[in-house]
Structures are given as structure tokens and as C-alpha cells.
Amino acid sequence: MADSQAGAERKRVLIAEDEALIRLDLAEMLVEEGYDVVGEAGDGETAVRLAEELRPDLVILDIKMPIMDGLAAAERIAGGRIAPVVILTAFSQRDLVERARAAGAMAYLVKPFQKSDLVPAIEIALSRYSEIAVLESEVAGLTDRLETRKSVERAKGELMTKYQMTEPQAFKWIQRTAMDHRMTMREVADRILAEGQEAGGTQPANS
């Protein structure tokens, strides 16, 4: 991973975690995997300020922090379209994961986590964030954006289940089909969902 990051542009990461030891471990893992840790914070308020100042490629937030918790910080950072957010949560806080998603978190990690868990979570967050940017460039109104995102998410799930695609593959298939047929991604997604309600179905093909 470090080699591939070095070959491409190294992603800049901001960490917010109130436990210094975990923050140190996390920073070490990120550096070993080829990421640049550009800032560290021990509370959510500092995390938001640093995110606005540094404009990192990714922000990792612990869900429980003083002054401003990770959920409130995630809402500010994600709402301001500053960067994708990965939330850190303890196993006992799994009920907060849905709230984290609602706050705009793109992915989450359950503590204690291994280095092998970290990179996939980051890549998922970066991928989803870029997908949303593509969708939002296509749709102007907030309500339409939300509906488009819902349709595309459901259509991705349909493709992943039916054709064993990965999430990025499913998104790219929808995106490519929309371009090829001069349709919006929402129209492609709605067509996939409509076809999914019918019995049977064949492997999608780009024409």
C-alpha cells in the first residue's frame, strides 16, 4: 500500500482522537501505509478548525470526544464538503453508527482495529465521497440529490447482489451506462431497480 501511495499523490489525513496513545498508534499506521498525517486533534472543535484550515483529503474522528463529539464534528466537516469522514467507534457504540452515517460519515472503524482494517475503511470513504461529488454535480436541488443518492445506492446493491460486483464496480457501471446512453445516473438506477422487480434478468451489458 505504501508503494502505491508513493506512486500516486499521498493522501493527506487529519486525525481527531482524545486518547493520545490511540492517536499515536493511528498516526503510525497511516504513515506506514503511505498516508501523510497533516494534523492531529484531541477534541471535535479543534478537528473542525484544523479541517477548515488544512483542507485534508480525509478526516478520521473518534465518536466520543470532549468539547464537540465526533458526530457533531462530522456534521460540520461533511456538511461543509471539506473532506470525507471515517468515524472511530467502540463496539458498545455500534448503535451510534447509524447516527454517524446520518451525520455524513462515509465509513467507520470499530476499536480495537488492525492496520488491515484501516486502509479498506479509508478507501471506502474516499470512493463514496467521490461518488457523491459526481452525483451532486448532476443534480441541483437538495431533495433531488437525496433521492438520487438513495436510488443509486439501492441500484448498486442490486448489481452487487445479482452480479457479484464490488461497490466501486457497480457505481462505475451505472456512471458509464449513463454516459453511454446520455441518461442521468438516477434514470439508470431507477431502470435497474425496475428490472430487479421482474423475475429473472440477465447480466447487464454496456451498449
PDB file of C-alpha atoms in Angstrom:
ATOM      1  CA  MET A   1       0.000   0.000   0.000  1.00  0.00           C
ATOM      2  CA  ALA A   2       2.800   2.399   0.900  1.00  0.00           C
ATOM      3  CA  ASP A   3       4.369   1.827  -2.534  1.00  0.00           C
ATOM      4  CA  SER A   4       1.123   2.511  -4.368  1.00  0.00           C
ATOM      5  CA  GLN A   5       0.547   5.643  -2.303  1.00  0.00           C
ATOM      6  CA  ALA A   6       4.074   6.816  -3.113  1.00  0.00           C
ATOM      7  CA  GLY A   7       3.457   6.216  -6.798  1.00  0.00           C
ATOM      8  CA  ALA A   8       0.314   8.317  -6.648  1.00  0.00           C
ATOM      9  CA  GLU A   9      -0.222  11.503  -4.689  1.00  0.00           C
ATOM     10  CA  ARG A  10      -0.039  10.788  -0.968  1.00  0.00           C
ATOM     11  CA  LYS A  11      -3.383  11.372   0.717  1.00  0.00           C
ATOM     12  CA  ARG A  12      -3.394  13.976   3.494  1.00  0.00           C
ATOM     13  CA  VAL A  13      -5.158  12.826   6.665  1.00  0.00           C
ATOM     14  CA  LEU A  14      -6.334  14.668   9.777  1.00  0.00           C
ATOM     15  CA  ILE A  15      -6.792  12.612  12.978  1.00  0.00           C
ATOM     16  CA  ALA A  16      -9.062  13.533  15.894  1.00  0.00           C
ATOM     17  CA  GLU A  17      -8.897  11.206  18.917  1.00  0.00           C
ATOM     18  CA  ASP A  18      -8.855  12.262  22.570  1.00  0.00           C
ATOM     19  CA  GLU A  19      -6.806   9.247  23.727  1.00  0.00           C
ATOM     20  CA  ALA A  20      -3.190  10.150  22.939  1.00  0.00           C
ATOM     21  CA  LEU A  21      -1.996   6.537  22.735  1.00  0.00           C
ATOM     22  CA  ILE A  22      -4.626   5.556  20.175  1.00  0.00           C
ATOM     23  CA  ARG A  23      -3.902   8.752  18.241  1.00  0.00           C
ATOM     24  CA  LEU A  24      -0.190   7.899  18.169  1.00  0.00           C
ATOM     25  CA  ASP A  25      -0.850   4.310  17.023  1.00  0.00           C
ATOM     26  CA  LEU A  26      -3.223   5.522  14.340  1.00  0.00           C
ATOM     27  CA  ALA A  27      -0.719   8.085  13.051  1.00  0.00           C
ATOM     28  CA  GLU A  28       2.000   5.427  12.878  1.00  0.00           C
ATOM     29  CA  MET A  29      -0.282   3.041  10.967  1.00  0.00           C
ATOM     30  CA  LEU A  30      -1.208   5.764   8.482  1.00  0.00           C
ATOM     31  CA  VAL A  31       2.399   6.787   7.847  1.00  0.00           C
ATOM     32  CA  GLU A  32       3.405   3.128   7.398  1.00  0.00           C
ATOM     33  CA  GLU A  33       0.641   2.763   4.808  1.00  0.00           C
ATOM     34  CA  GLY A  34       1.845   5.777   2.845  1.00  0.00           C
ATOM     35  CA  TYR A  35      -0.516   8.498   4.061  1.00  0.00           C
ATOM     36  CA  ASP A  36       0.562  11.956   5.264  1.00  0.00           C
ATOM     37  CA  VAL A  37      -0.770  12.876   8.710  1.00  0.00           C
ATOM     38  CA  VAL A  38      -1.136  16.650   8.356  1.00  0.00           C
ATOM     39  CA  GLY A  39      -2.864  17.385  11.663  1.00  0.00           C
ATOM     40  CA  GLU A  40      -3.919  15.892  14.998  1.00  0.00           C
ATOM     41  CA  ALA A  41      -6.642  16.979  17.417  1.00  0.00           C
ATOM     42  CA  GLY A  42      -7.851  15.843  20.823  1.00  0.00           C
ATOM     43  CA  ASP A  43     -11.373  17.255  20.544  1.00  0.00           C
ATOM     44  CA  GLY A  44     -14.018  17.807  17.890  1.00  0.00           C
ATOM     45  CA  GLU A  45     -13.874  21.603  17.908  1.00  0.00           C
ATOM     46  CA  THR A  46     -10.144  21.612  17.128  1.00  0.00           C
ATOM     47  CA  ALA A  47     -10.752  18.944  14.473  1.00  0.00           C
ATOM     48  CA  VAL A  48     -13.278  21.148  12.656  1.00  0.00           C
ATOM     49  CA  ARG A  49     -10.958  24.179  12.824  1.00  0.00           C
ATOM     50  CA  LEU A  50      -7.983  22.174  11.505  1.00  0.00           C
ATOM     51  CA  ALA A  51     -10.120  20.623   8.761  1.00  0.00           C
ATOM     52  CA  GLU A  52     -11.178  24.089   7.591  1.00  0.00           C
ATOM     53  CA  GLU A  53      -7.575  25.358   7.707  1.00  0.00           C
ATOM     54  CA  LEU A  54      -5.751  22.330   6.284  1.00  0.00           C
ATOM     55  CA  ARG A  55      -8.350  21.018   3.820  1.00  0.00           C
ATOM     56  CA  PRO A  56      -7.164  17.379   4.146  1.00  0.00           C
ATOM     57  CA  ASP A  57      -8.189  14.551   1.809  1.00  0.00           C
ATOM     58  CA  LEU A  58      -9.678  12.613   4.740  1.00  0.00           C
ATOM     59  CA  VAL A  59     -10.628  13.166   8.393  1.00  0.00           C
ATOM     60  CA  ILE A  60     -10.684  10.364  10.982  1.00  0.00           C
ATOM     61  CA  LEU A  61     -12.839  11.222  14.016  1.00  0.00           C
ATOM     62  CA  ASP A  62     -13.361   9.372  17.272  1.00  0.00           C
ATOM     63  CA  ILE A  63     -17.061   9.346  18.081  1.00  0.00           C
ATOM     64  CA  LYS A  64     -16.567  10.285  21.768  1.00  0.00           C
ATOM     65  CA  MET A  65     -14.513  13.455  22.292  1.00  0.00           C
ATOM     66  CA  PRO A  66     -14.659  16.468  24.631  1.00  0.00           C
ATOM     67  CA  ILE A  67     -15.995  19.951  23.749  1.00  0.00           C
ATOM     68  CA  MET A  68     -17.546  18.697  20.495  1.00  0.00           C
ATOM     69  CA  ASP A  69     -18.091  14.985  19.852  1.00  0.00           C
ATOM     70  CA  GLY A  70     -17.256  13.164  16.634  1.00  0.00           C
ATOM     71  CA  LEU A  71     -20.846  13.196  15.377  1.00  0.00           C
ATOM     72  CA  ALA A  72     -21.154  16.982  15.652  1.00  0.00           C
ATOM     73  CA  ALA A  73     -17.703  17.426  14.100  1.00  0.00           C
ATOM     74  CA  ALA A  74     -18.615  15.025  11.270  1.00  0.00           C
ATOM     75  CA  GLU A  75     -21.763  17.035  10.535  1.00  0.00           C
ATOM     76  CA  ARG A  76     -19.717  20.237  10.268  1.00  0.00           C
ATOM     77  CA  ILE A  77     -16.942  18.713   8.152  1.00  0.00           C
ATOM     78  CA  ALA A  78     -19.164  16.627   5.872  1.00  0.00           C
ATOM     79  CA  GLY A  79     -21.827  19.349   5.677  1.00  0.00           C
ATOM     80  CA  GLY A  80     -19.202  21.855   4.585  1.00  0.00           C
ATOM     81  CA  ARG A  81     -17.981  19.436   1.885  1.00  0.00           C
ATOM     82  CA  ILE A  82     -14.489  19.748   3.365  1.00  0.00           C
ATOM     83  CA  ALA A  83     -13.450  16.083   3.278  1.00  0.00           C
ATOM     84  CA  PRO A  84     -14.746  12.523   3.676  1.00  0.00           C
ATOM     85  CA  VAL A  85     -15.024  11.361   7.286  1.00  0.00           C
ATOM     86  CA  VAL A  86     -14.185   7.994   8.861  1.00  0.00           C
ATOM     87  CA  ILE A  87     -15.638   7.520  12.361  1.00  0.00           C
ATOM     88  CA  LEU A  88     -13.890   5.521  15.104  1.00  0.00           C
ATOM     89  CA  THR A  89     -16.266   3.776  17.491  1.00  0.00           C
ATOM     90  CA  ALA A  90     -16.055   1.262  20.334  1.00  0.00           C
ATOM     91  CA  PHE A  91     -18.009  -1.995  19.912  1.00  0.00           C
ATOM     92  CA  SER A  92     -20.505  -0.892  22.563  1.00  0.00           C
ATOM     93  CA  GLN A  93     -21.292   2.179  20.493  1.00  0.00           C
ATOM     94  CA  ARG A  94     -22.473   0.309  17.411  1.00  0.00           C
ATOM     95  CA  ASP A  95     -25.901   1.891  17.887  1.00  0.00           C
ATOM     96  CA  LEU A  96     -24.254   5.216  17.060  1.00  0.00           C
ATOM     97  CA  VAL A  97     -23.091   4.021  13.643  1.00  0.00           C
ATOM     98  CA  GLU A  98     -26.418   4.933  12.004  1.00  0.00           C
ATOM     99  CA  ARG A  99     -26.222   8.373  13.578  1.00  0.00           C
ATOM    100  CA  ALA A 100     -22.674   8.658  12.235  1.00  0.00           C
ATOM    101  CA  ARG A 101     -23.902   7.866   8.727  1.00  0.00           C
ATOM    102  CA  ALA A 102     -26.675  10.422   9.093  1.00  0.00           C
ATOM    103  CA  ALA A 103     -24.032  12.952  10.170  1.00  0.00           C
ATOM    104  CA  GLY A 104     -22.209  12.352   6.890  1.00  0.00           C
ATOM    105  CA  ALA A 105     -19.572   9.763   7.806  1.00  0.00           C
ATOM    106  CA  MET A 106     -18.530   7.729   4.758  1.00  0.00           C
ATOM    107  CA  ALA A 107     -17.142   4.754   6.729  1.00  0.00           C
ATOM    108  CA  TYR A 108     -16.422   3.631  10.279  1.00  0.00           C
ATOM    109  CA  LEU A 109     -13.890   1.555  12.197  1.00  0.00           C
ATOM    110  CA  VAL A 110     -14.639  -0.425  15.358  1.00  0.00           C
ATOM    111  CA  LYS A 111     -11.955  -0.241  18.055  1.00  0.00           C
ATOM    112  CA  PRO A 112      -9.683  -2.035  18.630  1.00  0.00           C
ATOM    113  CA  PHE A 113      -8.821  -2.206  14.932  1.00  0.00           C
ATOM    114  CA  GLN A 114      -5.879  -3.616  12.986  1.00  0.00           C
ATOM    115  CA  LYS A 115      -3.869  -1.979  10.229  1.00  0.00           C
ATOM    116  CA  SER A 116      -5.592  -4.363   7.806  1.00  0.00           C
ATOM    117  CA  ASP A 117      -8.938  -2.749   8.758  1.00  0.00           C
ATOM    118  CA  LEU A 118      -7.722   0.808   8.336  1.00  0.00           C
ATOM    119  CA  VAL A 119      -6.893   1.020   4.626  1.00  0.00           C
ATOM    120  CA  PRO A 120     -10.175  -0.537   3.358  1.00  0.00           C
ATOM    121  CA  ALA A 121     -12.181   1.896   5.535  1.00  0.00           C
ATOM    122  CA  ILE A 122     -10.211   4.834   4.153  1.00  0.00           C
ATOM    123  CA  GLU A 123     -10.578   3.653   0.556  1.00  0.00           C
ATOM    124  CA  ILE A 124     -14.340   3.141   1.027  1.00  0.00           C
ATOM    125  CA  ALA A 125     -14.672   6.661   2.451  1.00  0.00           C
ATOM    126  CA  LEU A 126     -12.681   8.236  -0.394  1.00  0.00           C
ATOM    127  CA  SER A 127     -14.611   6.256  -3.007  1.00  0.00           C
ATOM    128  CA  ARG A 128     -18.052   7.112  -1.585  1.00  0.00           C
ATOM    129  CA  TYR A 129     -17.109  10.767  -1.213  1.00  0.00           C
ATOM    130  CA  SER A 130     -16.075  10.994  -4.875  1.00  0.00           C
ATOM    131  CA  GLU A 131     -19.281   9.196  -5.911  1.00  0.00           C
ATOM    132  CA  ILE A 132     -21.382  11.751  -4.039  1.00  0.00           C
ATOM    133  CA  ALA A 133     -19.458  14.596  -5.677  1.00  0.00           C
ATOM    134  CA  VAL A 134     -20.286  13.103  -9.104  1.00  0.00           C
ATOM    135  CA  LEU A 135     -23.969  12.719  -8.209  1.00  0.00           C
ATOM    136  CA  GLU A 136     -24.239  16.219  -6.780  1.00  0.00           C
ATOM    137  CA  SER A 137     -22.702  17.746  -9.900  1.00  0.00           C
ATOM    138  CA  GLU A 138     -25.558  16.098 -11.821  1.00  0.00           C
ATOM    139  CA  VAL A 139     -28.417  17.235  -9.586  1.00  0.00           C
ATOM    140  CA  ALA A 140     -29.049  20.767  -8.347  1.00  0.00           C
ATOM    141  CA  GLY A 141     -31.797  20.582  -5.701  1.00  0.00           C
ATOM    142  CA  LEU A 142     -31.129  19.133  -2.235  1.00  0.00           C
ATOM    143  CA  THR A 143     -34.246  16.923  -2.239  1.00  0.00           C
ATOM    144  CA  ASP A 144     -33.404  15.585  -5.695  1.00  0.00           C
ATOM    145  CA  ARG A 145     -29.823  14.942  -4.571  1.00  0.00           C
ATOM    146  CA  LEU A 146     -31.016  12.833  -1.643  1.00  0.00           C
ATOM    147  CA  GLU A 147     -33.449  10.887  -3.805  1.00  0.00           C
ATOM    148  CA  THR A 148     -30.767  10.329  -6.456  1.00  0.00           C
ATOM    149  CA  ARG A 149     -28.314   9.089  -3.835  1.00  0.00           C
ATOM    150  CA  LYS A 150     -30.949   6.692  -2.438  1.00  0.00           C
ATOM    151  CA  SER A 151     -31.761   5.309  -5.894  1.00  0.00           C
ATOM    152  CA  VAL A 152     -28.106   4.875  -6.851  1.00  0.00           C
ATOM    153  CA  GLU A 153     -27.293   3.205  -3.504  1.00  0.00           C
ATOM    154  CA  ARG A 154     -30.157   0.738  -3.968  1.00  0.00           C
ATOM    155  CA  ALA A 155     -29.192   0.101  -7.603  1.00  0.00           C
ATOM    156  CA  LYS A 156     -25.568  -0.533  -6.568  1.00  0.00           C
ATOM    157  CA  GLY A 157     -26.821  -3.073  -4.038  1.00  0.00           C
ATOM    158  CA  GLU A 158     -28.884  -4.772  -6.757  1.00  0.00           C
ATOM    159  CA  LEU A 159     -25.848  -5.057  -9.066  1.00  0.00           C
ATOM    160  CA  MET A 160     -23.582  -6.228  -6.232  1.00  0.00           C
ATOM    161  CA  THR A 161     -26.025  -8.952  -5.201  1.00  0.00           C
ATOM    162  CA  LYS A 162     -27.003 -10.132  -8.657  1.00  0.00           C
ATOM    163  CA  TYR A 163     -23.671  -9.905 -10.471  1.00  0.00           C
ATOM    164  CA  GLN A 164     -21.117 -10.109  -7.622  1.00  0.00           C
ATOM    165  CA  MET A 165     -19.764  -6.648  -8.409  1.00  0.00           C
ATOM    166  CA  THR A 166     -17.814  -4.649  -5.859  1.00  0.00           C
ATOM    167  CA  GLU A 167     -19.317  -1.335  -4.737  1.00  0.00           C
ATOM    168  CA  PRO A 168     -16.914   0.764  -6.896  1.00  0.00           C
ATOM    169  CA  GLN A 169     -17.546  -1.508  -9.910  1.00  0.00           C
ATOM    170  CA  ALA A 170     -21.303  -1.100  -9.507  1.00  0.00           C
ATOM    171  CA  PHE A 171     -21.023   2.686  -9.289  1.00  0.00           C
ATOM    172  CA  LYS A 172     -18.737   2.846 -12.336  1.00  0.00           C
ATOM    173  CA  TRP A 173     -21.127   0.619 -14.296  1.00  0.00           C
ATOM    174  CA  ILE A 174     -24.036   2.975 -13.535  1.00  0.00           C
ATOM    175  CA  GLN A 175     -21.893   6.020 -14.339  1.00  0.00           C
ATOM    176  CA  ARG A 176     -20.610   4.548 -17.636  1.00  0.00           C
ATOM    177  CA  THR A 177     -24.084   3.394 -18.702  1.00  0.00           C
ATOM    178  CA  ALA A 178     -25.477   6.873 -18.018  1.00  0.00           C
ATOM    179  CA  MET A 179     -22.779   8.455 -20.194  1.00  0.00           C
ATOM    180  CA  ASP A 180     -23.117   5.868 -22.976  1.00  0.00           C
ATOM    181  CA  HIS A 181     -26.880   6.303 -23.200  1.00  0.00           C
ATOM    182  CA  ARG A 182     -26.997  10.023 -22.398  1.00  0.00           C
ATOM    183  CA  MET A 183     -29.122   9.391 -19.346  1.00  0.00           C
ATOM    184  CA  THR A 184     -28.809  10.662 -15.800  1.00  0.00           C
ATOM    185  CA  MET A 185     -27.467   8.267 -13.182  1.00  0.00           C
ATOM    186  CA  ARG A 186     -30.856   8.491 -11.446  1.00  0.00           C
ATOM    187  CA  GLU A 187     -32.586   7.245 -14.633  1.00  0.00           C
ATOM    188  CA  VAL A 188     -30.153   4.342 -14.940  1.00  0.00           C
ATOM    189  CA  ALA A 189     -30.568   3.474 -11.258  1.00  0.00           C
ATOM    190  CA  ASP A 190     -34.371   3.591 -11.487  1.00  0.00           C
ATOM    191  CA  ARG A 191     -34.267   1.304 -14.541  1.00  0.00           C
ATOM    192  CA  ILE A 192     -32.040  -1.209 -12.703  1.00  0.00           C
ATOM    193  CA  LEU A 193     -34.431  -1.194  -9.748  1.00  0.00           C
ATOM    194  CA  ALA A 194     -37.462  -1.627 -12.012  1.00  0.00           C
ATOM    195  CA  GLU A 195     -35.822  -4.564 -13.784  1.00  0.00           C
ATOM    196  CA  GLY A 196     -34.841  -6.026 -10.419  1.00  0.00           C
ATOM    197  CA  GLN A 197     -38.501  -6.325  -9.503  1.00  0.00           C
ATOM    198  CA  GLU A 198     -39.107  -8.543 -12.508  1.00  0.00           C
ATOM    199  CA  ALA A 199     -38.325 -12.241 -12.355  1.00  0.00           C
ATOM    200  CA  GLY A 200     -35.053 -13.446 -13.819  1.00  0.00           C
ATOM    201  CA  GLY A 201     -32.810 -10.921 -15.524  1.00  0.00           C
ATOM    202  CA  THR A 202     -29.587 -11.105 -17.479  1.00  0.00           C
ATOM    203  CA  GLN A 203     -26.070  -9.820 -16.944  1.00  0.00           C
ATOM    204  CA  PRO A 204     -26.042  -6.063 -17.675  1.00  0.00           C
ATOM    205  CA  ALA A 205     -24.121  -5.119 -20.806  1.00  0.00           C
ATOM    206  CA  ASN A 206     -22.906  -1.726 -21.907  1.00  0.00           C
ATOM    207  CA  SER A 207     -24.050  -0.933 -25.414  1.00  0.00           C
TER     208      SER A 207
END
